[in-house]
Short mmCIF file of C-alpha atoms in Angstrom, two decimals:
data_model
loop_
_atom_site.label_atom_id
_atom_site.label_comp_id
_atom_site.label_asym_id
_atom_site.label_seq_id
_atom_site.Cartn_x
_atom_site.Cartn_y
_atom_site.Cartn_z
CA UNK A 16 0.00 0.00 0.00
CA UNK A 17 1.37 3.42 -0.96
CA UNK A 18 2.18 5.62 2.03
CA UNK A 19 -0.47 8.18 1.06
CA UNK A 20 -3.11 5.44 1.20
CA UNK A 21 -1.75 4.32 4.57
CA UNK A 22 -1.88 7.93 5.72
CA UNK A 23 -5.46 8.27 4.54
CA UNK A 24 -6.40 5.08 6.39
CA UNK A 25 -4.37 6.05 9.46
CA UNK A 26 -6.09 9.41 9.71
CA UNK A 27 -9.55 7.86 9.68
CA UNK A 28 -10.29 8.76 13.30
CA UNK A 29 -9.17 12.36 12.92
CA UNK A 30 -11.05 12.63 9.62
CA UNK A 31 -14.25 11.34 11.22
CA UNK A 32 -13.86 13.57 14.29
CA UNK A 33 -12.88 16.69 12.40
CA UNK A 34 -13.69 16.80 8.71
CA UNK A 35 -16.60 14.40 8.85
CA UNK A 36 -18.23 16.84 11.23
CA UNK A 37 -17.13 19.82 9.13
CA UNK A 38 -18.81 18.29 6.09
CA UNK A 39 -21.93 17.73 8.19
CA UNK A 40 -21.85 21.42 9.17
CA UNK A 41 -21.65 22.47 5.53
CA UNK A 42 -24.60 20.21 4.70
CA UNK A 43 -26.64 21.58 7.60
CA UNK A 44 -26.16 25.27 6.85
CA UNK A 45 -27.52 26.93 3.74
CA UNK A 46 -26.06 30.28 4.77
CA UNK A 47 -22.83 31.19 6.53
CA UNK A 48 -23.74 32.92 9.80
CA UNK A 49 -22.52 33.03 13.40
CA UNK A 50 -24.22 29.72 14.18
CA UNK A 51 -22.11 28.18 11.42
CA UNK A 52 -18.91 29.61 12.90
CA UNK A 53 -19.92 28.46 16.40
CA UNK A 54 -20.33 24.89 15.14
CA UNK A 55 -17.04 25.06 13.25
CA UNK A 56 -15.24 26.39 16.34
CA UNK A 57 -16.54 23.56 18.51
CA UNK A 58 -15.51 20.97 15.93
CA UNK A 59 -11.97 22.32 15.56
CA UNK A 60 -11.40 22.47 19.32
CA UNK A 61 -12.80 18.96 19.79
CA UNK A 62 -10.23 17.66 17.28
CA UNK A 63 -7.46 19.31 19.35
CA UNK A 64 -6.65 22.03 16.86
CA UNK A 65 -6.29 24.22 19.97
CA UNK A 66 -8.01 27.41 21.08
CA UNK A 67 -5.40 29.85 19.78
CA UNK A 68 -5.09 28.18 16.38
CA UNK A 69 -8.86 27.76 16.09
CA UNK A 70 -9.33 31.50 16.66
CA UNK A 71 -6.75 32.22 13.97
CA UNK A 72 -8.52 29.90 11.49
CA UNK A 73 -11.95 31.42 12.15
CA UNK A 74 -10.72 35.02 12.02
CA UNK A 75 -8.82 34.41 8.79
CA UNK A 76 -11.74 32.56 7.21
CA UNK A 77 -14.17 35.35 8.16
CA UNK A 78 -11.91 37.97 6.58
CA UNK A 79 -11.43 35.93 3.42
CA UNK A 80 -15.16 35.39 2.98
CA UNK A 81 -15.84 39.09 3.53
CA UNK A 82 -13.09 40.25 1.16
CA UNK A 83 -14.18 37.82 -1.58
CA UNK A 84 -17.90 38.20 -0.82
CA UNK A 85 -18.30 34.43 -0.60
CA UNK A 86 -21.57 33.01 0.73
CA UNK A 87 -21.84 29.66 -1.04
CA UNK A 88 -21.02 26.79 1.42
CA UNK A 89 -19.17 24.85 -1.31
CA UNK A 90 -16.87 27.80 -1.93
CA UNK A 91 -16.45 28.29 1.83
CA UNK A 92 -15.28 24.69 2.16
CA UNK A 93 -12.77 25.29 -0.63
CA UNK A 94 -11.47 28.38 1.20
CA UNK A 95 -11.13 26.42 4.44
CA UNK A 96 -9.20 23.70 2.64
CA UNK A 97 -6.89 26.28 1.08
CA UNK A 98 -6.41 27.99 4.44
CA UNK A 99 -5.46 24.79 6.27
CA UNK A 100 -3.19 23.68 3.42
CA UNK A 101 -1.47 27.05 3.52
CA UNK A 102 -0.95 26.79 7.27
CA UNK A 103 1.18 23.71 6.71
CA UNK A 104 3.72 25.83 4.83
CA UNK A 105 6.50 24.32 2.78
CA UNK A 106 7.63 20.83 3.75
CA UNK A 107 11.09 20.80 5.27
CA UNK A 108 13.12 17.64 5.10
CA UNK A 109 16.15 16.64 7.12
CA UNK A 110 19.34 18.61 6.55
CA UNK A 111 21.94 15.89 6.23
CA UNK A 112 24.54 17.34 3.89
CA UNK A 113 27.75 16.37 5.71
CA UNK A 114 29.40 13.00 6.28
CA UNK A 115 28.55 12.17 8.92
CA UNK A 116 25.49 14.20 9.83
CA UNK A 117 23.99 13.89 13.31
CA UNK A 118 20.38 13.48 14.44
CA UNK A 119 19.74 13.97 18.17
CA UNK A 120 16.42 12.43 19.20
CA UNK A 121 14.74 13.71 22.37
CA UNK A 122 11.38 13.16 24.05
CA UNK A 123 9.81 11.81 27.22
CA UNK A 124 9.53 8.09 27.84
CA UNK A 125 6.49 6.47 26.31
CA UNK A 126 6.08 8.65 23.23
CA UNK A 127 7.60 6.08 20.87
CA UNK A 128 11.14 7.43 20.76
CA UNK A 129 12.86 4.05 20.43
CA UNK A 130 10.58 2.79 17.66
CA UNK A 131 10.86 6.12 15.86
CA UNK A 132 14.65 5.85 15.80
CA UNK A 133 14.43 2.35 14.35
CA UNK A 134 11.94 3.45 11.70
CA UNK A 135 13.94 6.56 10.76
CA UNK A 136 17.08 4.45 10.51
CA UNK A 137 15.28 2.01 8.20
CA UNK A 138 13.97 4.87 6.04
CA UNK A 139 17.39 6.50 5.72
CA UNK A 140 19.02 3.18 4.91
CA UNK A 141 16.39 2.60 2.23
CA UNK A 142 17.38 6.00 0.85
CA UNK A 143 20.90 4.66 0.39
CA UNK A 144 22.55 6.13 3.48
CA UNK A 145 24.88 4.28 5.82
CA UNK A 146 23.33 4.74 9.26
CA UNK A 147 24.62 4.20 12.79
CA UNK A 148 22.81 4.61 16.11
CA UNK A 149 24.26 5.70 19.47
CA UNK A 150 22.44 4.26 22.50
CA UNK A 151 22.98 7.30 24.73
CA UNK A 152 19.87 6.72 26.86
CA UNK A 153 21.93 4.87 29.44
CA UNK A 154 19.69 5.39 32.47
CA UNK A 155 16.37 3.79 31.53
CA UNK A 156 16.28 0.07 32.24
CA UNK A 157 16.53 -2.04 29.08
CA UNK A 158 16.62 1.06 26.82
CA UNK A 159 19.65 -0.17 24.89
CA UNK A 160 18.21 -3.67 24.55
CA UNK A 161 14.97 -2.33 23.10
CA UNK A 162 16.87 -0.04 20.75
CA UNK A 163 19.06 -2.95 19.62
CA UNK A 164 15.97 -4.89 18.55
CA UNK A 165 14.90 -2.03 16.28
CA UNK A 166 18.42 -1.48 14.94
CA UNK A 167 18.59 -5.16 14.02
CA UNK A 168 15.25 -4.86 12.23
CA UNK A 169 16.54 -1.85 10.33
CA UNK A 170 19.87 -3.53 9.60
CA UNK A 171 22.03 -0.76 11.10
CA UNK A 172 24.90 -0.81 13.60
CA UNK A 173 24.43 0.39 17.17
CA UNK A 174 27.11 1.66 19.58
CA UNK A 175 26.47 1.21 23.30
CA UNK A 176 28.17 1.07 26.68
CA UNK A 177 27.17 -0.42 30.02
CA UNK A 178 24.00 0.76 31.76
CA UNK A 179 24.58 4.00 33.65
CA UNK A 180 27.51 5.07 31.49
CA UNK A 181 28.05 8.74 30.65
CA UNK A 182 25.85 9.47 27.59
CA UNK A 183 28.47 11.86 26.19
CA UNK A 184 31.03 9.04 26.36
CA UNK A 185 28.71 6.86 24.28
CA UNK A 186 28.43 9.65 21.71
CA UNK A 187 32.23 10.04 21.73
CA UNK A 188 32.66 6.34 20.89
CA UNK A 189 29.86 6.44 18.32
CA UNK A 190 31.42 9.37 16.47
CA UNK A 191 34.71 7.49 16.32
CA UNK A 192 32.93 4.45 14.90
CA UNK A 193 30.93 6.58 12.46
CA UNK A 194 34.12 8.17 11.14
CA UNK A 195 35.89 4.83 10.88
CA UNK A 196 33.00 3.20 9.02
CA UNK A 197 32.21 6.25 6.87
CA UNK A 198 28.65 6.47 8.15
CA UNK A 199 26.45 9.08 6.49
CA UNK A 200 24.17 9.59 9.48
CA UNK A 201 24.61 9.08 13.21
CA UNK A 202 21.32 8.94 15.15
CA UNK A 203 21.71 9.61 18.88
CA UNK A 204 19.11 8.36 21.34
CA UNK A 205 18.94 10.50 24.50
CA UNK A 206 17.39 9.99 27.92
CA UNK A 207 13.64 10.54 28.10
CA UNK A 208 13.46 13.18 30.79
CA UNK A 209 11.51 16.41 30.88
CA UNK A 210 13.19 19.75 30.31
CA UNK A 211 12.57 20.99 33.85
CA UNK A 212 15.07 18.51 35.23
CA UNK A 213 18.31 20.41 34.95
CA UNK A 214 20.29 17.24 34.26
CA UNK A 215 18.60 16.85 30.88
CA UNK A 216 19.74 20.29 29.75
CA UNK A 217 23.21 19.65 31.13
CA UNK A 218 23.35 16.26 29.42
CA UNK A 219 22.29 17.65 26.03
CA UNK A 220 24.80 20.48 26.37
CA UNK A 221 27.58 17.98 27.13
CA UNK A 222 26.62 15.80 24.16
CA UNK A 223 26.57 18.85 21.88
CA UNK A 224 30.03 19.90 23.10
CA UNK A 225 31.38 16.46 22.17
CA UNK A 226 29.82 16.73 18.71
CA UNK A 227 31.18 20.29 18.26
CA UNK A 228 34.66 19.14 19.19
CA UNK A 229 34.77 15.93 17.15
CA UNK A 230 32.57 16.93 14.21
CA UNK A 231 32.97 20.66 13.74
CA UNK A 232 30.63 21.93 11.05
CA UNK A 233 28.62 18.72 10.89
CA UNK A 234 24.98 19.05 9.84
CA UNK A 235 22.82 18.48 12.89
CA UNK A 236 19.13 17.90 13.54
CA UNK A 237 17.46 17.85 16.96
CA UNK A 238 14.15 16.04 16.63
CA UNK A 239 11.49 15.99 19.35
CA UNK A 240 9.26 12.91 19.37
CA UNK A 241 5.64 13.59 20.36
CA UNK A 242 2.73 11.20 20.86
CA UNK A 243 -0.27 12.39 18.79
CA UNK A 244 -2.71 10.62 21.11
CA UNK A 245 -1.94 13.13 23.89
CA UNK A 246 -3.41 16.00 21.86
CA UNK A 247 -2.78 19.49 23.20
CA UNK A 248 -0.55 18.05 25.95
CA UNK A 249 1.92 17.26 23.18
CA UNK A 250 1.89 20.92 22.13
CA UNK A 251 2.56 22.00 25.73
CA UNK A 252 5.37 19.44 25.91
CA UNK A 253 6.88 20.81 22.71
CA UNK A 254 6.84 24.36 24.08
CA UNK A 255 8.64 23.18 27.21
CA UNK A 256 11.29 21.23 25.33
CA UNK A 257 11.78 24.13 22.93
CA UNK A 258 12.96 26.20 25.89
CA UNK A 259 15.60 23.58 26.73
CA UNK A 260 16.86 22.55 23.31
CA UNK A 261 17.26 23.97 19.81
CA UNK A 262 14.59 21.76 18.25
CA UNK A 263 14.75 21.63 14.46
CA UNK A 264 11.81 19.32 13.84
CA UNK A 265 9.00 17.19 15.25
CA UNK A 266 8.44 13.46 14.87
CA UNK A 267 4.75 12.77 15.46
CA UNK A 268 3.94 9.17 16.39
CA UNK A 269 0.73 7.12 16.74
CA UNK A 270 -1.19 9.34 14.34
CA UNK A 271 -3.28 6.33 13.34
CA UNK A 272 -4.50 5.74 16.89
CA UNK A 273 -6.13 9.07 17.63
CA UNK A 274 -8.84 11.53 16.64
CA UNK A 275 -6.50 14.33 17.73
CA UNK A 276 -4.49 14.77 14.55
CA UNK A 277 -5.55 18.41 14.52
CA UNK A 278 -2.60 19.14 16.79
CA UNK A 279 -0.42 19.30 13.67
CA UNK A 280 -2.05 22.64 12.89
CA UNK A 281 -1.28 23.85 16.43
CA UNK A 282 2.33 22.71 16.20
CA UNK A 283 2.85 24.52 12.91
CA UNK A 284 0.97 27.68 13.88
CA UNK A 285 2.00 28.12 17.53
CA UNK A 286 5.51 26.68 17.56
CA UNK A 287 6.77 27.36 14.06
CA UNK A 288 8.60 24.03 14.20
CA UNK A 289 8.24 21.81 11.13
CA UNK A 290 6.86 18.30 11.46
CA UNK A 291 9.51 16.21 9.71
CA UNK A 292 8.27 12.64 10.22
CA UNK A 293 4.93 11.02 10.99
CA UNK A 294 4.23 7.49 12.14
CA UNK A 295 0.97 5.79 11.18
CA UNK A 296 1.47 2.15 12.14
CA UNK A 297 3.55 -0.49 13.92
CA UNK A 298 5.60 -1.77 10.98
CA UNK A 299 9.15 -0.60 10.39
CA UNK A 300 8.14 1.12 7.13
CA UNK A 301 5.21 2.96 8.72
CA UNK A 302 7.10 6.22 9.26
CA UNK A 303 7.86 8.64 6.46
CA UNK A 304 8.74 12.32 5.95
CA UNK A 305 5.77 14.56 6.60
CA UNK A 306 3.93 16.18 3.69
CA UNK A 307 1.52 18.95 4.66
CA UNK A 308 -0.19 18.69 1.29
CA UNK A 309 -0.78 14.94 1.68
CA UNK A 310 -1.89 15.36 5.28
CA UNK A 311 -4.54 17.97 4.49
CA UNK A 312 -5.67 16.13 1.37
CA UNK A 313 -6.09 12.90 3.35
CA UNK A 314 -8.20 14.67 5.97
CA UNK A 315 -10.46 16.27 3.34
CA UNK A 316 -10.68 13.09 1.27
CA UNK A 317 -8.98 14.82 -1.64
CA UNK A 318 -6.23 13.58 -3.92
CA UNK A 319 -2.69 14.64 -2.93
#
């Protein structure tokens, strides 16, 4: 099954909760009035688009309809589709233009960080890149063992040390191995602790100093993994992590298991951080680079 079809199927719950109801609103209203906007507001908030982003959507839509003198519900739906598509902005892929490039992966425990690393590694390998993984989450019990299972599935090498080892030391060894084996990409798993624990910030700073010293000028991504099923809590989490780390992109997991896919609009609007990968299943090939155009088209039942 093509990934767009998987995405369409994976977004079924969000589509039913959000755009199924939006279509019902358009069928129920023969004129666009405040009752229409009240119903639309409730629907957007229910799908976890978020209060601030919902207000932006409604205000912008009102202005557009007034400026263009649009009253036909079919044309209003088209304007809403164009508005939401535009909010996604231009897709932004990974910047991996040095050998090696580094991807730091952060996020709290339970969001799917380990599986995301395995799936990203498999995707990058499929793209023809030589990938290595550093098991720098040395404090969570069995973290390295779980990561090893996914690295084996992806067919990539993993560098690890004993449990409790200094994460920066693991990264030091991994960079040496990446250089020796001419790896294109080094993916670094980090401990799943919240930003407000000072040791996380200190740990990330130490890891970054090691990378700066050993790989000066290397392309670097810092990806935050979020669980789509947590809705607006994921947006709050992203805001908190953004204050602790220079996040370059979001990896959104479990998009197929929730009706809260509307948070993508909040992430893009309120954080200004691009969503770079989405996960819509349990298989190793069920994570791909995010396409705003495909996402919005899948929700509206349109062709990408």
